[in-house]
Coordinates of C-alpha atoms and ligand atoms in Angstrom, one line a residue:
X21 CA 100.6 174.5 -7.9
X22 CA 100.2 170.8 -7.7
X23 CA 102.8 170.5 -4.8
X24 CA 101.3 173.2 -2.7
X25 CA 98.0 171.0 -3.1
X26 CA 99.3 168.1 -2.3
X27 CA 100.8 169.4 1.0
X28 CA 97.7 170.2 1.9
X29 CA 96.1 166.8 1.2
X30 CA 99.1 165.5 3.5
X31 CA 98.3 167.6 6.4
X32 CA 94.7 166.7 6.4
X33 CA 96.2 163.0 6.4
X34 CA 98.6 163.7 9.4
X35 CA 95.3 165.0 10.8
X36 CA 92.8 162.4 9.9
X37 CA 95.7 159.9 11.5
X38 CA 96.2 162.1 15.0
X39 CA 92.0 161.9 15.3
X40 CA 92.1 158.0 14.6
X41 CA 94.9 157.1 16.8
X42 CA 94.7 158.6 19.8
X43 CA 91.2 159.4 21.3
X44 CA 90.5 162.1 23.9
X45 CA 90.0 160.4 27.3
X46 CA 86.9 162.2 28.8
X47 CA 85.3 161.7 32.1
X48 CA 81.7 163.0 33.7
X49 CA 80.9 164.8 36.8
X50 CA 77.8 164.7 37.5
X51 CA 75.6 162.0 35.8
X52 CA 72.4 163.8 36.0
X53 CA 70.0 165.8 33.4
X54 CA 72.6 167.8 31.6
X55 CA 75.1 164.7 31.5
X56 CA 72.7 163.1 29.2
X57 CA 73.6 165.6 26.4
X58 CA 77.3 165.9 27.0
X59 CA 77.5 162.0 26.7
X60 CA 75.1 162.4 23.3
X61 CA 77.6 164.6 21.7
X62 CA 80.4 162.9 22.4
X63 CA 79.5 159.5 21.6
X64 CA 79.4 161.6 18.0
X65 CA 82.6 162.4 17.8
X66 CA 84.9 159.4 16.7
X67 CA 88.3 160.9 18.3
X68 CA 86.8 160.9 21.7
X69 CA 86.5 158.1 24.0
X70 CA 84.6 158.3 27.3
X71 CA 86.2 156.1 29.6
X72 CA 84.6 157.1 33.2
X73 CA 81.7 158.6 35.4
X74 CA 81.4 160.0 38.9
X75 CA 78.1 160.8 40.7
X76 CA 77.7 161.5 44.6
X77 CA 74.3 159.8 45.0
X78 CA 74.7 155.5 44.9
X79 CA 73.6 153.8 41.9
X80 CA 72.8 156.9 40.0
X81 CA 76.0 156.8 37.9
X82 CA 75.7 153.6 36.6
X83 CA 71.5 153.5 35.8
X84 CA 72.9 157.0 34.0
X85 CA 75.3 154.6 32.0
X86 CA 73.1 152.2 31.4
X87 CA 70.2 154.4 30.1
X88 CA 73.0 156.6 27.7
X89 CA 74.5 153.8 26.0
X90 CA 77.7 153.8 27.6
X91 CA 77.4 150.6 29.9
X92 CA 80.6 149.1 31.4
X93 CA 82.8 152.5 31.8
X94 CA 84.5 152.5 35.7
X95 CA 82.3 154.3 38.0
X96 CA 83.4 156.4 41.0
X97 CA 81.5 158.1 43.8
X98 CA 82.8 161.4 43.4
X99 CA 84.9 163.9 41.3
X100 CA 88.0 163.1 43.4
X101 CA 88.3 159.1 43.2
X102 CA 88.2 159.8 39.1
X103 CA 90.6 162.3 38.4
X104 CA 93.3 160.4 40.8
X105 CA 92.3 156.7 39.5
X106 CA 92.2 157.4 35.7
X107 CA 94.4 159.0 33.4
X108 CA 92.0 161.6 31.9
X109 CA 92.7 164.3 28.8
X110 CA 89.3 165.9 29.5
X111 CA 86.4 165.7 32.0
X112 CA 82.8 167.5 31.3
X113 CA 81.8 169.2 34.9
X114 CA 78.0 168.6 34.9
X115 CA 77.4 168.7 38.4
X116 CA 75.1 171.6 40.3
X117 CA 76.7 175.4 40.5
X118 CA 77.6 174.2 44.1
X119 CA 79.8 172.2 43.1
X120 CA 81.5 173.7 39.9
X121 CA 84.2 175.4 41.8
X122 CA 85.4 172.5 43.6
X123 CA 85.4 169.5 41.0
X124 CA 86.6 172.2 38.4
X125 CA 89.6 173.4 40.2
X126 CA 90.6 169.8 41.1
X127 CA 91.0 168.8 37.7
X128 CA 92.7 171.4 36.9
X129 CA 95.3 171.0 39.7
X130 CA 95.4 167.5 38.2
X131 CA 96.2 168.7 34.7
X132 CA 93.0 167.8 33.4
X133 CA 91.1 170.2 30.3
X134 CA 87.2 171.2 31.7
X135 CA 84.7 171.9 29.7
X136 CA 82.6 173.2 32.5
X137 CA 78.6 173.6 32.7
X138 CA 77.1 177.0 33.1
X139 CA 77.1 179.2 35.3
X140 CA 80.7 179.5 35.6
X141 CA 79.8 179.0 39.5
X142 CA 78.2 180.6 42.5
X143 CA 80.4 183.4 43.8
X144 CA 82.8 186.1 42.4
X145 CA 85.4 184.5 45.1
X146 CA 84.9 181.1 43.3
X147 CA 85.1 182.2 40.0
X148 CA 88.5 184.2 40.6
X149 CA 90.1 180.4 42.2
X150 CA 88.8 178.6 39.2
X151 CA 90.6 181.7 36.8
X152 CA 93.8 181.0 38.9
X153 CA 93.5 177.0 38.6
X154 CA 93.5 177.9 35.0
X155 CA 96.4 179.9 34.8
X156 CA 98.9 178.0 36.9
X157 CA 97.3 174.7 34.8
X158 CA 98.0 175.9 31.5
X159 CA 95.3 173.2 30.6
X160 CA 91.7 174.5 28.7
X161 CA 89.1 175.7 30.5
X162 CA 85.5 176.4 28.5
X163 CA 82.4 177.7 30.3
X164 CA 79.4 175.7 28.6
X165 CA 77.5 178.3 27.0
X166 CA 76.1 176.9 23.1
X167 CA 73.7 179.2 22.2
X168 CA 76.7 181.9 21.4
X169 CA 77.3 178.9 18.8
X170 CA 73.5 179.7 16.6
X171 CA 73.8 181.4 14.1
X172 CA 71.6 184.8 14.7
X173 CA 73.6 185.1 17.9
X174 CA 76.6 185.1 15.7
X175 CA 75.4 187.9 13.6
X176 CA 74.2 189.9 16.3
X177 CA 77.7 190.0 17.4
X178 CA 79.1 190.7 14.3
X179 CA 76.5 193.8 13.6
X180 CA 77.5 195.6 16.9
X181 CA 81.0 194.7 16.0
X182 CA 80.8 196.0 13.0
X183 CA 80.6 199.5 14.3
X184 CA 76.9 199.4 12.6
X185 CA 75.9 200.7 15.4
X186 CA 78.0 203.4 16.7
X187 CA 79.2 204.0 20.1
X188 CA 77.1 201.7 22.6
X189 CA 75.4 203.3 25.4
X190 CA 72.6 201.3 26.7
X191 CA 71.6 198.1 27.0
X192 CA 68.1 196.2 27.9
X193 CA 68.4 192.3 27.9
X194 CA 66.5 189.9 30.1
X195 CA 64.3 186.8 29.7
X196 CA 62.3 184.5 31.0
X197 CA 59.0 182.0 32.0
X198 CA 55.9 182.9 32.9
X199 CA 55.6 180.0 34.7
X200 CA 58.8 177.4 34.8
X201 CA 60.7 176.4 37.6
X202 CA 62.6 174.0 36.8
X203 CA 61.8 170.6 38.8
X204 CA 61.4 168.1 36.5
X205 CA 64.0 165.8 38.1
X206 CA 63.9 167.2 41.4
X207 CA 65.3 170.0 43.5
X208 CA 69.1 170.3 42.7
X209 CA 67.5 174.2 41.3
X210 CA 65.6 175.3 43.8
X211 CA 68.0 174.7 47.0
X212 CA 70.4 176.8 47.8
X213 CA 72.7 174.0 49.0
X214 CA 72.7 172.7 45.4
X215 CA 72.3 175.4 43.6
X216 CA 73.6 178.7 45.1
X217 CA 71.7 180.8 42.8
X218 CA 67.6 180.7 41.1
X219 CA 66.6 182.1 37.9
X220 CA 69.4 184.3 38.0
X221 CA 72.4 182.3 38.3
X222 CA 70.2 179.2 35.9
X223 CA 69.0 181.6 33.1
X224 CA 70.0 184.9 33.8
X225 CA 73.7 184.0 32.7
X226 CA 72.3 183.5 29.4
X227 CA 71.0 186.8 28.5
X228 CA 74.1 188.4 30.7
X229 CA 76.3 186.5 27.6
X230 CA 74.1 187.3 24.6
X231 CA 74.5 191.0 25.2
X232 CA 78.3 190.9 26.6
X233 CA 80.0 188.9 24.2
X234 CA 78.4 191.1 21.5
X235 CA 79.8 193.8 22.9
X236 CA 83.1 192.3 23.7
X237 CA 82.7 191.6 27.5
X238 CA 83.5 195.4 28.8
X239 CA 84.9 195.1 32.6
X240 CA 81.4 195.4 35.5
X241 CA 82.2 198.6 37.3
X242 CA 78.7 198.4 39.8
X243 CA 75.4 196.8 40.3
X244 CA 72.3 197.7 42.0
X245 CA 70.3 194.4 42.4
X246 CA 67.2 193.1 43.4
X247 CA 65.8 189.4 43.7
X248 CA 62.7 187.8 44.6
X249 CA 61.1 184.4 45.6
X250 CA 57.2 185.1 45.3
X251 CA 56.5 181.7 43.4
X252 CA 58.8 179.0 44.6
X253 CA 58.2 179.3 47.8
X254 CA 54.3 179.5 47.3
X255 CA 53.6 175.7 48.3
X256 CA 50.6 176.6 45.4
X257 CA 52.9 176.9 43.0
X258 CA 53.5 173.1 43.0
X259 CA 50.4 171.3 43.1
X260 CA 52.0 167.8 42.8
X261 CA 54.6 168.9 45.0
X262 CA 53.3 171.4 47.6
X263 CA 56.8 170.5 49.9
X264 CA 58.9 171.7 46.7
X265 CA 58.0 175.4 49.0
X266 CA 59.6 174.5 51.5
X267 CA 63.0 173.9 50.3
X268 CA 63.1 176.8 48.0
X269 CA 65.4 178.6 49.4
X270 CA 67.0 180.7 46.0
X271 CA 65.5 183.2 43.7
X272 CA 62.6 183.3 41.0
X273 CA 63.5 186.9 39.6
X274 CA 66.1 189.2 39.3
X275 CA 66.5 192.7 38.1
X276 CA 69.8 195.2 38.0
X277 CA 71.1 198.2 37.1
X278 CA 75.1 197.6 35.7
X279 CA 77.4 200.0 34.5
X280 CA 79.9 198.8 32.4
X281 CA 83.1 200.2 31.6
X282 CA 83.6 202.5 28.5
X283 CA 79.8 204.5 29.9
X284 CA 77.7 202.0 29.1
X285 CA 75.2 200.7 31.1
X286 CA 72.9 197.4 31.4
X287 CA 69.6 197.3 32.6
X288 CA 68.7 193.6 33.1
X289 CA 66.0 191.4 34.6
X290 CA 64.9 187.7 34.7
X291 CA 62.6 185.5 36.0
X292 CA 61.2 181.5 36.8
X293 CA 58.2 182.5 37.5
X294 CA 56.2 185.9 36.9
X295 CA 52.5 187.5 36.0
X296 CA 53.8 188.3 33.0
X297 CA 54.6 186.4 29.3
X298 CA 57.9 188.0 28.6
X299 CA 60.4 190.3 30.5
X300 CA 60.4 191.5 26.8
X301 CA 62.9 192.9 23.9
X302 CA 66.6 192.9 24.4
X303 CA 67.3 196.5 23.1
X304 CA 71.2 197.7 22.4
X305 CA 71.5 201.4 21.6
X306 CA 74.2 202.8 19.9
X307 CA 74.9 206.6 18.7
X308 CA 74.3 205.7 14.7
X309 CA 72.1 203.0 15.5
X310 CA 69.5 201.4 17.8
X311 CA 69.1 196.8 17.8
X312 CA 65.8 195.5 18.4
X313 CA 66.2 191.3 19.5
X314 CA 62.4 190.3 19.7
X315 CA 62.3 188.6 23.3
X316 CA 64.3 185.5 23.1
X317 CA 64.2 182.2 25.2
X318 CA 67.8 183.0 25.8
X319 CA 68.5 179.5 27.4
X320 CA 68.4 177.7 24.1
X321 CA 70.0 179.9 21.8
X322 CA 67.0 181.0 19.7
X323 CA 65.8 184.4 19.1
X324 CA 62.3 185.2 18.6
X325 CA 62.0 186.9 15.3
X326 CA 64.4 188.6 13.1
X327 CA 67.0 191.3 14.2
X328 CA 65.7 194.9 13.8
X329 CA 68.0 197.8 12.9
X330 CA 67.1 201.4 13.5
X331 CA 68.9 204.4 11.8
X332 CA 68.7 207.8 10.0
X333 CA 69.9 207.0 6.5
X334 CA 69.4 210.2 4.0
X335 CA 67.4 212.6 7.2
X336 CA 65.2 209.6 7.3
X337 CA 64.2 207.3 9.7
X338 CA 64.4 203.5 8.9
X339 CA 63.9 200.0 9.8
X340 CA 65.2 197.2 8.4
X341 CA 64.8 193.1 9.3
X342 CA 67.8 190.8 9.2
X343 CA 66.9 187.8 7.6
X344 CA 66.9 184.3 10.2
X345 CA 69.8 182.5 9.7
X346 CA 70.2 178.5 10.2
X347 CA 72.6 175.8 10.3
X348 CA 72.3 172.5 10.8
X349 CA 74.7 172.0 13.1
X350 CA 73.3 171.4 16.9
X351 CA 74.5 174.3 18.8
X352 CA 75.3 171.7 22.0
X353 CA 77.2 169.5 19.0
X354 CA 79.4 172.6 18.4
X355 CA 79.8 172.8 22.2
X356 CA 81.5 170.3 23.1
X357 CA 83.3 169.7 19.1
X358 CA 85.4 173.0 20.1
X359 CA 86.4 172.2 23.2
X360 CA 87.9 169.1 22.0
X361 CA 89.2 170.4 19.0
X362 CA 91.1 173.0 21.6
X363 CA 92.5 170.4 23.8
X364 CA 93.8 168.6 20.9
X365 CA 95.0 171.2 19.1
X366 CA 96.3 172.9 22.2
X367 CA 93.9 176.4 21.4
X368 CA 91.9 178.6 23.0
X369 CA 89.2 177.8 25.1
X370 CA 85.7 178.1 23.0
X371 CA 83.9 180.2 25.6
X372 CA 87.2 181.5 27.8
X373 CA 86.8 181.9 31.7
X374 CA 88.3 185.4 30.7
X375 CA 85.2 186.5 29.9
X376 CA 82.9 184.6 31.8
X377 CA 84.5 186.1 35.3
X378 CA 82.9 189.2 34.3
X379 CA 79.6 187.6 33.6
X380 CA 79.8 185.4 36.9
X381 CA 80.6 189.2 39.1
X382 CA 77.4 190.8 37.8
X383 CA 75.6 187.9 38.6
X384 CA 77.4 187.7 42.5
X385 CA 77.3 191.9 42.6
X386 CA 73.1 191.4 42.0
X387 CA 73.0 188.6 44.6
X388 CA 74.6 190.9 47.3
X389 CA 73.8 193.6 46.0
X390 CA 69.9 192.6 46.7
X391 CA 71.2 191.3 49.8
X392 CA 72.2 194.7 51.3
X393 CA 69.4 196.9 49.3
X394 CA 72.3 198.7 48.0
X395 CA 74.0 199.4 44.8
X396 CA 77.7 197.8 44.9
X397 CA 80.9 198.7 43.5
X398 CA 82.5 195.1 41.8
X399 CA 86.2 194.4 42.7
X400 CA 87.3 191.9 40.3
X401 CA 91.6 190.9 40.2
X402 CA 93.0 190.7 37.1
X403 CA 94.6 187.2 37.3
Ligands
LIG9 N1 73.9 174.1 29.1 C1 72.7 173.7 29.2 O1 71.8 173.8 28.4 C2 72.2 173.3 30.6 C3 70.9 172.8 30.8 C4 70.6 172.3 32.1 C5 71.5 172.3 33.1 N2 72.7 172.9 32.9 C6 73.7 173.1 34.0 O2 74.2 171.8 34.3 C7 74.5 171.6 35.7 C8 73.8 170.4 36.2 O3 72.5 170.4 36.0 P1 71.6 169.1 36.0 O4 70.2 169.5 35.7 O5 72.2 168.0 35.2 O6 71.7 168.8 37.6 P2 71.3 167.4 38.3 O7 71.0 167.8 39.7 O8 70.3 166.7 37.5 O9 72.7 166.6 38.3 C9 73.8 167.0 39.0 C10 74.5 165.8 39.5 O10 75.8 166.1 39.9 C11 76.2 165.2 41.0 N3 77.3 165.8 41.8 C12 77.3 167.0 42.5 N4 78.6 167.1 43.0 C13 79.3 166.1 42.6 C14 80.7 165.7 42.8 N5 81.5 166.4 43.5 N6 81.1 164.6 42.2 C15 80.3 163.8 41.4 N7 79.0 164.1 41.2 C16 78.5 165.2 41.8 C17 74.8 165.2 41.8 O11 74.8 164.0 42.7 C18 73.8 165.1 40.7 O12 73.5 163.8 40.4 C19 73.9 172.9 36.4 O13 75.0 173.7 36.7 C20 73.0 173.5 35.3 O14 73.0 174.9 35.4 C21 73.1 173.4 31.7

């Protein structure tokens, strides 16, 4: 007894030694609004040592340096110059969706782990090159998604899983602002050079993951897709701004029809901007039982009440509440703590690309989909 206790204690040692000893070399890409958190986090973890910074606009990196605490790191004036001048473990992409696919593959050509920002990217196309990057790499690749780290997302996952539910036929998820187009620090959002994608690429990814990775990301078969751009490029929208209108050249709203493979299908919509408080409830029907998720501000993980299971128990109709869970553990914390503890440990990606492909085709099939005024069948390559 005592020896298999004390081999335990010596494992935790070799461990607690490996963590001290050699740190995690990360760089960032991108030192703009998001960057701020990434930096947080890591500076939190001891084993991790952030060593560089890259940022396409003059100065900006090192203000961003200087206002985060991390003064005196080299400084390069894009993705490229870093990755070949330093000898990086990890780098966090945190530049715009435009750029993902580019800066994310390069590291990874360069036998570098990402931990990339969501979305995944901007098109199907790009997603697939970033999937193959991965492959040939062998390094991690994590898509940046931490609200499937909270808690009550957890146990929604784990009721459909459950089979609680039955079979799962149809799903209703959405979210989104009445009024919020996000401008705070400019507009890498809202242009189309920047950002590819509007509400749907920005937010809509969100609810896409809530609802797949409950159900175990089932394969996209088709989407019929529709966007819109009624606010943002309404030069009253902005009254600070009133030239924020013309730029906007993306979307505000989204809605589609998805099937799904195993006969399930997903009908989705959200939105920036709309005359309206909430798209409203995600919904998950199942053949034993139906999932109410009160309408959730599915960008930061919360939901907005407890979960509400429907079934016939006895002939007789009930409802029951899940209690709220909590921890108090920062879902971004957790973010970038797995990631690390993969590249270390050599495991699987947190959030894997293998999953997120399928997220990043519904959200391409709606884009052209809306484009041609047409439902679309997706063709996604297994890699
Ligand atoms: N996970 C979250 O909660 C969350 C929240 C906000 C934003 N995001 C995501 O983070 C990403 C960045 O958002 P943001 O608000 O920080 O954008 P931002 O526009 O504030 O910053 C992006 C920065 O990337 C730089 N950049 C672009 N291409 C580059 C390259 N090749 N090399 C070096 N620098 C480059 C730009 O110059 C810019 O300074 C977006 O994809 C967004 O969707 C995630």
């Amino acid at each position: 007894m005592g020896s298999i206790l004390d081999r335990f204690k010596e494992e935790r040692e070799e461990r607690k030694e490996t963590a001290a000893g050699k740190k995690v070399k990360v760089g960032i890409i991108g030192t703009g609004w998001i960057a701020e958190a990434h930096v947080a986090n890591y500076l939190q973890c001891e084993d991790v040592e952030i060593v560089a910074a890259a940022d396409l606009i003059p100065g900006k990196a090192e203000a961003f340096c200087k206002a985060n605490g991390i003064e005196g790191i080299r400084l390069y004036p894009d993705h490229k110059s870093m990755i070949d001048a330093e000898e990086l473990d990890a780098v966090s992409v945190c530049t715009y969706n435009k750029t993902h696919a580019e800066c994310t593959i390069y590291a990874l050509e360069h036998g570098v782990n990402v931990l990339l920002e969501k979305p995944m990217c901007v098109t199907l196309e790009e997603a697939v090159a970033i999937c193959k990057a991965e492959k040939a790499s062998g390094k991690i690749l994590s898509i940046g998604f931490q609200p499937r780290f909270d808690p009550n997302m957890k146990m929604l996952k784990k009721i459909v899983q459950s089979g609680e539910l039955g079979k799962i036929y149809y799903i209703q998820t959405g979210g989104g602002r009445r009024r919020g187009i996000p401008t705070p620090y400019g507009t890498s959002f809202i242009e189309e050079k920047t950002a590819g994608l509007g509400a749907l690429g920005d937010i809509g990814c969100y609810s896409l993951d809530m609802v797949l990775n409950a159900i175990g990301y089932p394969k996209p078969l088709s989407v019929s897709g529709y966007t819109s751009a009624f606010f943002g490029t309404d030069p009253a929208y902005y009254p600070n701004h009133p030239e924020y209108a013309d730029v906007f050249t993306v979307d505000d709203f989204a809605a589609a029809f998805i099937r799904l493979e195993g006969g399930i299908v997903l009908d989705f919509r959200i939105s920036w901007a709309m005359n309206l408080d909430t798209p409203g409830d995600t919904i998950i029907l199942g053949t034993k039982g139906g999932l109410r998720v009160p309408s959730t501000e599915c960008w930061n993980g919360s939901i907005g009440g407890p979960l509400k299971i429907y079934k016939t128990v006895a002939g007789e109709e009930i409802e029951y509440e899940v209690d709220m869970k909590h921890d108090d553990v920062d879902n971004f914390y957790k973010k970038i703590r797995l990631f690390i503890d993969a590249v270390k440990e050599g495991g699987a990606a947190p959030v894997p690309s293998s999953q997120i492909i399928y997220n990043q085709a519904i959200i391409d099939g709606i884009a052209k989909s809306a484009r041609l005024g047409r439902e679309i069948t997706l063709e996604i390559p297994e890699i």
